[in-house]
Short mmCIF file of C-alpha atoms and ligand atoms in Angstrom, two decimals:
data_model
loop_
_atom_site.label_atom_id
_atom_site.label_comp_id
_atom_site.label_asym_id
_atom_site.label_seq_id
_atom_site.Cartn_x
_atom_site.Cartn_y
_atom_site.Cartn_z
CA MET S 42 3.79 11.75 20.88
CA ASP S 43 1.70 8.68 21.68
CA HIS S 44 0.23 7.95 18.25
CA LYS S 45 -1.80 5.05 19.56
CA LYS S 46 -4.05 7.45 21.50
CA GLN S 47 -5.10 9.14 18.27
CA THR S 48 -8.18 7.81 16.53
CA LYS S 49 -6.49 7.89 13.13
CA LYS S 50 -4.51 4.68 12.85
CA ARG S 51 -0.82 5.08 12.06
CA ILE S 52 0.70 2.81 9.44
CA ALA S 53 4.45 2.41 8.94
CA VAL S 54 5.14 1.64 5.28
CA LEU S 55 8.30 -0.26 4.30
CA PRO S 56 8.22 -0.95 0.55
CA GLY S 57 11.70 -2.55 0.71
CA ASP S 58 13.32 -3.88 -2.46
CA GLY S 59 12.50 -5.06 -5.96
CA ILE S 60 8.82 -5.41 -6.71
CA GLY S 61 8.03 -4.38 -3.12
CA LYS S 62 8.70 -0.82 -4.30
CA GLU S 63 6.15 -1.26 -7.09
CA VAL S 64 3.32 -3.10 -5.38
CA ILE S 65 3.25 -1.24 -2.05
CA PRO S 66 2.45 2.18 -3.59
CA GLN S 67 -0.56 0.51 -5.24
CA ALA S 68 -1.68 -0.96 -1.93
CA VAL S 69 -1.34 2.47 -0.27
CA LYS S 70 -3.33 4.08 -3.09
CA VAL S 71 -6.12 1.54 -2.63
CA ILE S 72 -6.22 2.09 1.15
CA GLN S 73 -6.53 5.83 0.54
CA ALA S 74 -9.33 5.22 -1.94
CA SER S 75 -11.19 3.15 0.68
CA GLY S 76 -11.49 6.19 2.94
CA ALA S 77 -10.05 4.35 5.96
CA GLU S 78 -8.91 6.82 8.59
CA VAL S 79 -5.20 6.07 8.54
CA GLY S 80 -1.98 8.03 8.22
CA PHE S 81 1.16 6.72 6.52
CA THR S 82 4.85 7.17 7.33
CA GLU S 83 7.27 5.67 4.83
CA PHE S 84 10.66 4.22 5.74
CA ASP S 85 13.52 3.56 3.33
CA TRP S 86 14.88 0.41 4.99
CA GLY S 87 16.17 -1.92 2.30
CA ALA S 88 19.03 -2.66 -0.07
CA ASP S 89 19.50 0.92 -1.40
CA ARG S 90 19.83 2.31 2.11
CA TYR S 91 22.13 -0.53 3.15
CA LEU S 92 24.41 0.01 0.16
CA ARG S 93 24.44 3.74 0.83
CA ASP S 94 25.24 3.84 4.55
CA GLN S 95 25.38 0.21 5.78
CA THR S 96 22.22 0.64 7.85
CA THR S 97 19.87 -2.31 7.94
CA VAL S 98 17.69 -1.27 10.89
CA PRO S 99 18.33 2.16 12.44
CA PRO S 100 19.02 2.18 16.19
CA ASP S 101 15.75 1.85 18.12
CA GLY S 102 14.02 0.87 14.84
CA PHE S 103 11.88 -2.00 16.10
CA ALA S 104 11.04 -0.24 19.38
CA MET S 105 9.99 2.83 17.37
CA LEU S 106 7.71 0.75 15.14
CA ALA S 107 6.08 -0.91 18.15
CA ARG S 108 5.69 2.38 20.01
CA ASP S 109 4.57 4.79 17.30
CA PHE S 110 2.51 2.67 14.91
CA ASP S 111 -0.63 0.56 14.90
CA ALA S 112 0.47 -1.64 12.00
CA ILE S 113 3.32 -2.09 9.52
CA LEU S 114 2.86 -2.62 5.78
CA VAL S 115 5.87 -4.27 4.17
CA GLY S 116 6.77 -5.05 0.54
CA ALA S 117 9.70 -7.43 0.20
CA PHE S 118 13.40 -7.56 0.95
CA GLY S 119 16.13 -9.09 -1.20
CA ASP S 120 18.48 -7.68 -3.81
CA PRO S 121 21.12 -9.40 -5.93
CA ARG S 122 23.59 -6.59 -5.09
CA VAL S 123 23.57 -7.68 -1.44
CA LYS S 124 24.92 -11.20 -1.78
CA THR S 125 24.69 -12.04 1.92
CA ASN S 126 21.08 -10.89 2.08
CA ILE S 127 22.03 -9.51 5.48
CA HIS S 128 19.66 -6.54 5.25
CA ALA S 129 16.68 -8.77 4.45
CA LYS S 130 17.51 -11.03 7.34
CA GLU S 131 17.99 -8.21 9.81
CA ILE S 132 14.89 -6.29 8.77
CA LEU S 133 12.36 -9.02 8.05
CA LEU S 134 13.43 -11.76 10.44
CA GLY S 135 14.32 -9.01 12.93
CA MET S 136 10.77 -7.70 12.83
CA ARG S 137 9.28 -11.17 13.18
CA PHE S 138 11.62 -12.29 15.98
CA LYS S 139 12.35 -9.11 17.94
CA MET S 140 8.76 -7.87 17.84
CA ASP S 141 7.70 -11.45 18.61
CA LEU S 142 5.17 -11.59 15.75
CA TYR S 143 4.61 -15.25 16.34
CA ALA S 144 1.60 -15.99 14.17
CA ASN S 145 2.03 -15.83 10.42
CA ILE S 146 -1.46 -15.96 8.97
CA ARG S 147 -1.72 -16.87 5.31
CA PRO S 148 -5.25 -17.10 3.88
CA VAL S 149 -5.51 -19.32 0.80
CA ARG S 150 -8.52 -18.34 -1.29
CA LEU S 151 -9.29 -18.95 -4.91
CA LEU S 152 -11.04 -15.84 -6.23
CA ASN S 153 -11.90 -17.26 -9.62
CA ALA S 154 -11.84 -20.80 -11.05
CA ALA S 155 -9.78 -19.58 -14.01
CA LEU S 156 -6.83 -18.84 -11.70
CA CYS S 157 -6.46 -22.40 -10.43
CA PRO S 158 -4.27 -24.76 -12.46
CA LEU S 159 -6.34 -27.74 -11.27
CA LYS S 160 -9.29 -29.05 -13.28
CA GLY S 161 -12.81 -28.54 -11.97
CA VAL S 162 -11.83 -26.59 -8.87
CA GLU S 163 -14.17 -23.75 -7.88
CA PRO S 164 -13.64 -20.87 -5.44
CA LYS S 165 -15.66 -22.74 -2.80
CA ASP S 166 -13.10 -25.56 -2.98
CA VAL S 167 -10.11 -23.43 -1.93
CA ASP S 168 -10.75 -21.40 1.20
CA PHE S 169 -8.43 -22.31 4.04
CA VAL S 170 -5.88 -20.58 6.24
CA VAL S 171 -2.36 -21.58 7.12
CA VAL S 172 -1.22 -20.53 10.59
CA ARG S 173 2.57 -20.69 10.50
CA GLU S 174 4.79 -20.46 13.60
CA ASN S 175 6.93 -17.42 12.88
CA THR S 176 9.63 -17.08 15.56
CA GLU S 177 11.27 -20.48 16.02
CA GLY S 178 12.14 -23.64 14.09
CA VAL S 179 15.10 -23.71 11.74
CA TYR S 180 14.86 -19.96 11.04
CA THR S 181 16.49 -18.92 14.34
CA ASP S 182 19.91 -19.45 12.73
CA ALA S 183 21.10 -21.57 15.64
CA GLY S 184 23.89 -23.93 14.65
CA GLY S 185 27.23 -23.54 13.00
CA VAL S 186 29.80 -24.84 10.61
CA PHE S 187 32.87 -26.76 11.70
CA LYS S 188 35.98 -27.48 9.59
CA GLN S 189 34.57 -25.30 6.83
CA GLY S 190 36.06 -25.84 3.39
CA THR S 191 37.56 -29.23 4.22
CA ALA S 192 36.41 -32.71 3.30
CA ASP S 193 35.41 -33.14 6.95
CA GLU S 194 33.12 -30.10 7.03
CA ILE S 195 30.13 -30.36 9.35
CA ALA S 196 27.11 -28.06 9.14
CA ILE S 197 24.50 -28.02 11.88
CA GLN S 198 21.15 -26.21 11.59
CA GLU S 199 19.19 -26.46 14.80
CA ASP S 200 15.41 -26.79 14.86
CA ILE S 201 14.25 -24.84 17.92
CA ASN S 202 10.82 -25.71 19.31
CA THR S 203 9.78 -24.35 22.71
CA ARG S 204 6.80 -25.50 24.69
CA LYS S 205 5.62 -21.89 24.93
CA GLY S 206 6.08 -21.24 21.22
CA VAL S 207 4.33 -24.41 20.10
CA GLU S 208 1.45 -23.96 22.52
CA ARG S 209 0.69 -20.36 21.61
CA ILE S 210 0.64 -20.98 17.85
CA ILE S 211 -1.59 -24.05 18.20
CA ARG S 212 -3.93 -22.11 20.48
CA TYR S 213 -3.96 -19.24 17.97
CA ALA S 214 -5.08 -21.69 15.26
CA PHE S 215 -8.01 -22.93 17.36
CA GLU S 216 -9.03 -19.40 18.30
CA TYR S 217 -8.79 -18.35 14.65
CA CYS S 218 -10.95 -21.31 13.63
CA GLU S 219 -13.62 -20.36 16.19
CA GLN S 220 -13.69 -16.71 15.17
CA HIS S 221 -13.42 -16.75 11.36
CA VAL S 222 -16.03 -18.01 8.95
CA LYS S 223 -15.38 -18.95 5.35
CA LEU S 224 -15.98 -16.56 2.47
CA ASP S 225 -19.41 -18.11 1.84
CA GLY S 226 -20.35 -17.50 5.50
CA SER S 227 -20.16 -21.13 6.63
CA PRO S 228 -18.28 -21.80 9.88
CA ARG S 229 -14.80 -23.25 10.08
CA ASN S 230 -14.68 -26.33 12.29
CA LYS S 231 -11.42 -28.20 11.65
CA VAL S 232 -7.82 -27.54 12.69
CA LEU S 233 -5.19 -29.74 11.09
CA MET S 234 -1.68 -29.91 12.52
CA CYS S 235 1.04 -30.72 10.02
CA ASP S 236 4.47 -32.04 11.03
CA LYS S 237 7.00 -34.72 10.21
CA SER S 238 6.89 -36.41 13.60
CA ASN S 239 7.56 -39.84 12.11
CA ALA S 240 11.08 -38.72 11.15
CA MET S 241 11.70 -35.69 13.37
CA THR S 242 10.63 -37.41 16.57
CA HIS S 243 11.85 -34.96 19.23
CA ALA S 244 10.33 -31.77 17.86
CA GLY S 245 7.38 -33.65 16.36
CA GLY S 246 6.72 -35.32 19.71
CA LEU S 247 6.38 -31.94 21.41
CA TRP S 248 3.99 -30.67 18.71
CA GLN S 249 1.93 -33.88 18.99
CA ARG S 250 1.60 -33.68 22.78
CA VAL S 251 0.73 -30.00 22.82
CA PHE S 252 -1.77 -30.37 19.97
CA LYS S 253 -3.55 -33.14 21.86
CA GLU S 254 -3.74 -31.05 25.03
CA VAL S 255 -4.87 -27.80 23.40
CA SER S 256 -7.38 -29.46 21.07
CA ALA S 257 -9.12 -31.00 24.12
CA GLU S 258 -10.05 -27.44 25.17
CA TYR S 259 -11.96 -26.94 21.90
CA PRO S 260 -14.41 -29.87 21.76
CA LYS S 261 -16.48 -28.29 18.96
CA ILE S 262 -13.49 -28.19 16.62
CA THR S 263 -12.28 -31.36 14.92
CA ALA S 264 -8.55 -31.87 15.43
CA GLN S 265 -6.73 -33.57 12.57
CA HIS S 266 -3.15 -34.46 11.73
CA MET S 267 -1.14 -35.05 8.54
CA TYR S 268 2.54 -35.50 7.82
CA VAL S 269 3.79 -32.66 5.67
CA ASP S 270 4.45 -34.87 2.65
CA ALA S 271 0.93 -36.30 2.71
CA LEU S 272 -0.48 -32.80 3.18
CA CYS S 273 1.23 -31.57 0.00
CA MET S 274 -0.41 -34.35 -1.96
CA GLN S 275 -3.82 -33.70 -0.39
CA MET S 276 -3.62 -29.95 -1.00
CA VAL S 277 -3.42 -30.67 -4.70
CA HIS S 278 -5.76 -33.65 -4.68
CA SER S 279 -8.63 -32.25 -2.59
CA PRO S 280 -8.00 -28.78 -1.17
CA ARG S 281 -11.64 -28.48 -0.11
CA GLN S 282 -11.12 -30.62 3.00
CA PHE S 283 -9.08 -27.92 4.82
CA ASP S 284 -10.27 -25.16 7.15
CA VAL S 285 -7.25 -24.16 9.25
CA ILE S 286 -3.77 -25.71 9.05
CA VAL S 287 -1.21 -25.05 11.80
CA THR S 288 2.45 -25.88 11.37
CA ASN S 289 6.04 -24.89 12.10
CA ASN S 290 8.07 -22.14 10.47
CA MET S 291 9.68 -24.12 7.65
CA PHE S 292 6.72 -26.30 6.67
CA GLY S 293 4.53 -23.19 6.74
CA ASP S 294 6.91 -21.42 4.38
CA ILE S 295 6.90 -24.31 1.92
CA ILE S 296 3.24 -25.30 1.92
CA THR S 297 2.10 -21.70 1.45
CA ASP S 298 4.03 -21.45 -1.82
CA LEU S 299 2.25 -24.61 -2.92
CA ALA S 300 -1.00 -23.08 -1.68
CA ALA S 301 -0.25 -19.87 -3.61
CA GLY S 302 -0.16 -22.05 -6.72
CA LEU S 303 -3.78 -23.04 -6.04
CA GLN S 304 -4.92 -19.41 -5.91
CA GLY S 305 -3.20 -18.04 -9.00
CA GLY S 306 0.44 -17.79 -8.02
CA LEU S 307 2.60 -15.80 -5.63
CA GLY S 308 1.24 -12.52 -6.92
CA MET S 309 -2.15 -13.24 -5.31
CA ALA S 310 -1.17 -14.31 -1.80
CA ALA S 311 -1.49 -12.15 1.34
CA SER S 312 -0.15 -12.56 4.85
CA GLY S 313 -0.09 -11.08 8.33
CA ASN S 314 2.59 -11.43 11.02
CA ILE S 315 0.65 -11.06 14.22
CA HIS S 316 1.09 -10.86 17.97
CA PRO S 317 -2.36 -10.17 19.41
CA GLY S 318 -2.46 -6.81 21.14
CA ARG S 319 0.82 -5.58 19.68
CA THR S 320 1.81 -3.70 16.53
CA SER S 321 1.62 -6.34 13.80
CA MET S 322 3.15 -6.49 10.34
CA PHE S 323 1.49 -7.31 7.02
CA GLU S 324 3.30 -8.37 3.83
CA PRO S 325 2.48 -10.15 0.58
CA VAL S 326 3.75 -13.75 0.49
CA HIS S 327 5.96 -13.12 -2.52
CA GLY S 328 9.56 -11.91 -2.31
CA SER S 329 11.33 -9.10 -4.14
CA ALA S 330 11.32 -11.04 -7.46
CA PRO S 331 14.42 -9.34 -8.93
CA LEU S 332 13.80 -10.95 -12.33
CA ILE S 333 10.64 -8.93 -12.93
CA ALA S 334 11.45 -5.88 -10.79
CA GLY S 335 11.32 -2.43 -12.40
CA LYS S 336 9.25 -3.61 -15.36
CA ASP S 337 5.78 -2.65 -14.16
CA MET S 338 4.86 -6.35 -14.44
CA ALA S 339 4.41 -7.40 -10.83
CA ASN S 340 0.93 -8.33 -9.72
CA PRO S 341 -0.10 -5.84 -7.00
CA PHE S 342 -3.10 -7.88 -5.81
CA GLY S 343 -1.17 -9.87 -3.17
CA ALA S 344 -0.09 -6.54 -1.66
CA ILE S 345 -3.58 -5.05 -2.03
CA LEU S 346 -5.21 -8.08 -0.37
CA THR S 347 -2.56 -7.78 2.34
CA ALA S 348 -3.64 -4.17 2.85
CA ALA S 349 -7.25 -5.38 3.21
CA MET S 350 -6.12 -7.93 5.77
CA MET S 351 -4.33 -5.18 7.71
CA LEU S 352 -7.39 -2.90 7.63
CA ARG S 353 -9.58 -5.75 8.88
CA HIS S 354 -7.12 -6.34 11.72
CA LEU S 355 -7.33 -2.64 12.63
CA GLY S 356 -11.13 -2.74 12.68
CA PHE S 357 -11.85 -1.22 9.24
CA THR S 358 -14.16 -4.06 8.22
CA LYS S 359 -16.23 -2.11 5.69
CA GLU S 360 -13.14 -0.77 3.92
CA ALA S 361 -11.52 -4.23 3.84
CA ASP S 362 -14.71 -5.74 2.38
CA LYS S 363 -14.77 -3.07 -0.32
CA ILE S 364 -11.15 -3.73 -1.30
CA GLU S 365 -11.61 -7.50 -1.45
CA ALA S 366 -14.74 -7.10 -3.56
CA ALA S 367 -12.89 -4.80 -5.98
CA VAL S 368 -10.04 -7.28 -6.41
CA LEU S 369 -12.57 -10.04 -7.02
CA GLU S 370 -14.20 -7.90 -9.69
CA ALA S 371 -10.83 -7.07 -11.29
CA VAL S 372 -10.05 -10.76 -11.54
CA ARG S 373 -13.49 -11.51 -13.00
CA LEU S 374 -13.12 -8.77 -15.63
CA LYS S 375 -9.45 -9.63 -16.28
CA LYS S 376 -8.30 -6.16 -15.22
CA THR S 377 -5.10 -7.78 -14.05
CA THR S 378 -1.40 -8.18 -14.73
CA GLN S 379 -0.14 -10.83 -17.14
CA ASP S 380 0.74 -13.50 -14.58
CA ILE S 381 -2.99 -14.11 -14.06
CA GLY S 382 -4.12 -13.59 -17.60
CA GLY S 383 -4.73 -9.85 -17.97
CA GLY S 384 -2.96 -7.19 -19.98
CA LEU S 385 -2.39 -4.41 -17.42
CA GLY S 386 0.79 -3.15 -15.81
CA THR S 387 1.27 -2.99 -12.04
CA THR S 388 0.21 0.65 -11.83
CA GLU S 389 -2.81 0.26 -14.12
CA ALA S 390 -4.06 -2.77 -12.19
CA GLY S 391 -3.63 -0.90 -8.88
CA GLU S 392 -5.41 2.15 -10.28
CA TRP S 393 -8.30 0.07 -11.56
CA VAL S 394 -8.86 -1.40 -8.09
CA ALA S 395 -8.46 2.02 -6.41
CA LYS S 396 -11.09 3.56 -8.72
CA ARG S 397 -13.46 0.70 -8.08
CA VAL S 398 -13.00 1.03 -4.33
CA ALA S 399 -13.61 4.77 -4.46
CA SER S 400 -16.76 4.47 -6.58
P1 LIG Z 546 12.15 -14.92 -1.69
O1 LIG Z 546 13.37 -15.70 -1.41
O2 LIG Z 546 12.08 -13.62 -0.96
O3 LIG Z 546 10.89 -15.74 -1.58
P2 LIG Z 546 12.28 -15.32 -4.58
O4 LIG Z 546 12.87 -14.48 -5.67
O5 LIG Z 546 12.77 -16.68 -4.34
O6 LIG Z 546 12.27 -14.45 -3.24
P3 LIG Z 546 9.77 -14.41 -5.24
O7 LIG Z 546 10.41 -13.08 -5.24
O8 LIG Z 546 8.61 -14.57 -4.35
O9 LIG Z 546 10.78 -15.50 -4.85
O10 LIG Z 546 9.33 -14.73 -6.73
C1 LIG Z 546 9.61 -15.90 -7.45
C2 LIG Z 546 8.95 -15.75 -8.82
O11 LIG Z 546 7.52 -15.72 -8.68
C3 LIG Z 546 9.29 -14.42 -9.50
O12 LIG Z 546 10.48 -14.48 -10.24
C4 LIG Z 546 8.07 -14.19 -10.37
O13 LIG Z 546 8.17 -14.92 -11.56
C5 LIG Z 546 6.94 -14.77 -9.54
N1 LIG Z 546 6.30 -13.70 -8.73
C6 LIG Z 546 6.47 -13.44 -7.43
N2 LIG Z 546 5.73 -12.41 -7.05
C7 LIG Z 546 5.07 -11.98 -8.14
C8 LIG Z 546 4.12 -10.93 -8.38
N3 LIG Z 546 3.72 -10.09 -7.43
N4 LIG Z 546 3.65 -10.79 -9.64
C9 LIG Z 546 4.02 -11.62 -10.62
N5 LIG Z 546 4.89 -12.63 -10.44
C10 LIG Z 546 5.41 -12.82 -9.22
#
């Protein structure tokens, strides 16, 4: 059956491992409360399944997701019982690489001043987006180890940067900047490219050349550049200066954990893995957090805000607005988990938001 012809959008749900299994049910509950016309199909891909029958991704798994679903909602993958982390790699990186979800969009928004560890920083001061290249860089696993276990061991990790890959992510950042206003309604008008081209000259050189070329096509947008080390300092020192930041896979991974710190920690951060026009995947920034898994402690708001991001992507603007407003209200009233100062469990916090959305 061609699900994409139906008006009801089809969502594949992969809760995964650890706290993914706790936060995703809350996100699903909140989507249902929003009244968005969607249908869910849950998949058990993850550590339990892998330990049971050695399956990471069933045959035809990625093709099935792309064919039968409009979007994918993912929790997290990672489990101490699977030392190699092979299932996480095959499922998560497999989805990103094999479905070519090249743009990892990570909004960084401070919902309430109390959540930011910095002094005197207000919500208006933290409202930027990191556009992370998601299919190349050092995450392709190209390289190898030679003379392993000897004193002469050599390990090589290749950093893959293609002209096509660099150009499309930089272009995505400019398009995003043109099309997305800030939370307060003011336009975005700056794209900053972050690299380490002073030390990594070959890859950095390509990013620099492409950035210059693509930015010339967007004269209304100010093009800026920072080395990744300087950017880290500036993100803490004056986060207000940023609108859209575009960078490679590894720097994007690192700076968005730092950015999560500005918005109340990993439990608050949402992300989308997008290829325009194709089935895209949405996941909270945090991992499976085995240390807090199974304790009803995990903050579900990153997953719930991820659900809102997914709904917005699918065209459910009203429903996404309602969910974001309810999370904002929960934070204001401290109806939250402990990591951001409240006293609720994962389920209670999710239920509070769901009720608010439904009201
Ligand atoms: P990965 O390698 O997949 O990023 P990780 O274990 O290194 O996994 P996370 O799982 O993201 O990193 O979590 C690191 C720590 O951050 C957790 O141990 C926990 O203290 C905190 N954390 C992450 N997500 C949440 C959440 N949703 N709610 C509360 N705390 C969280």
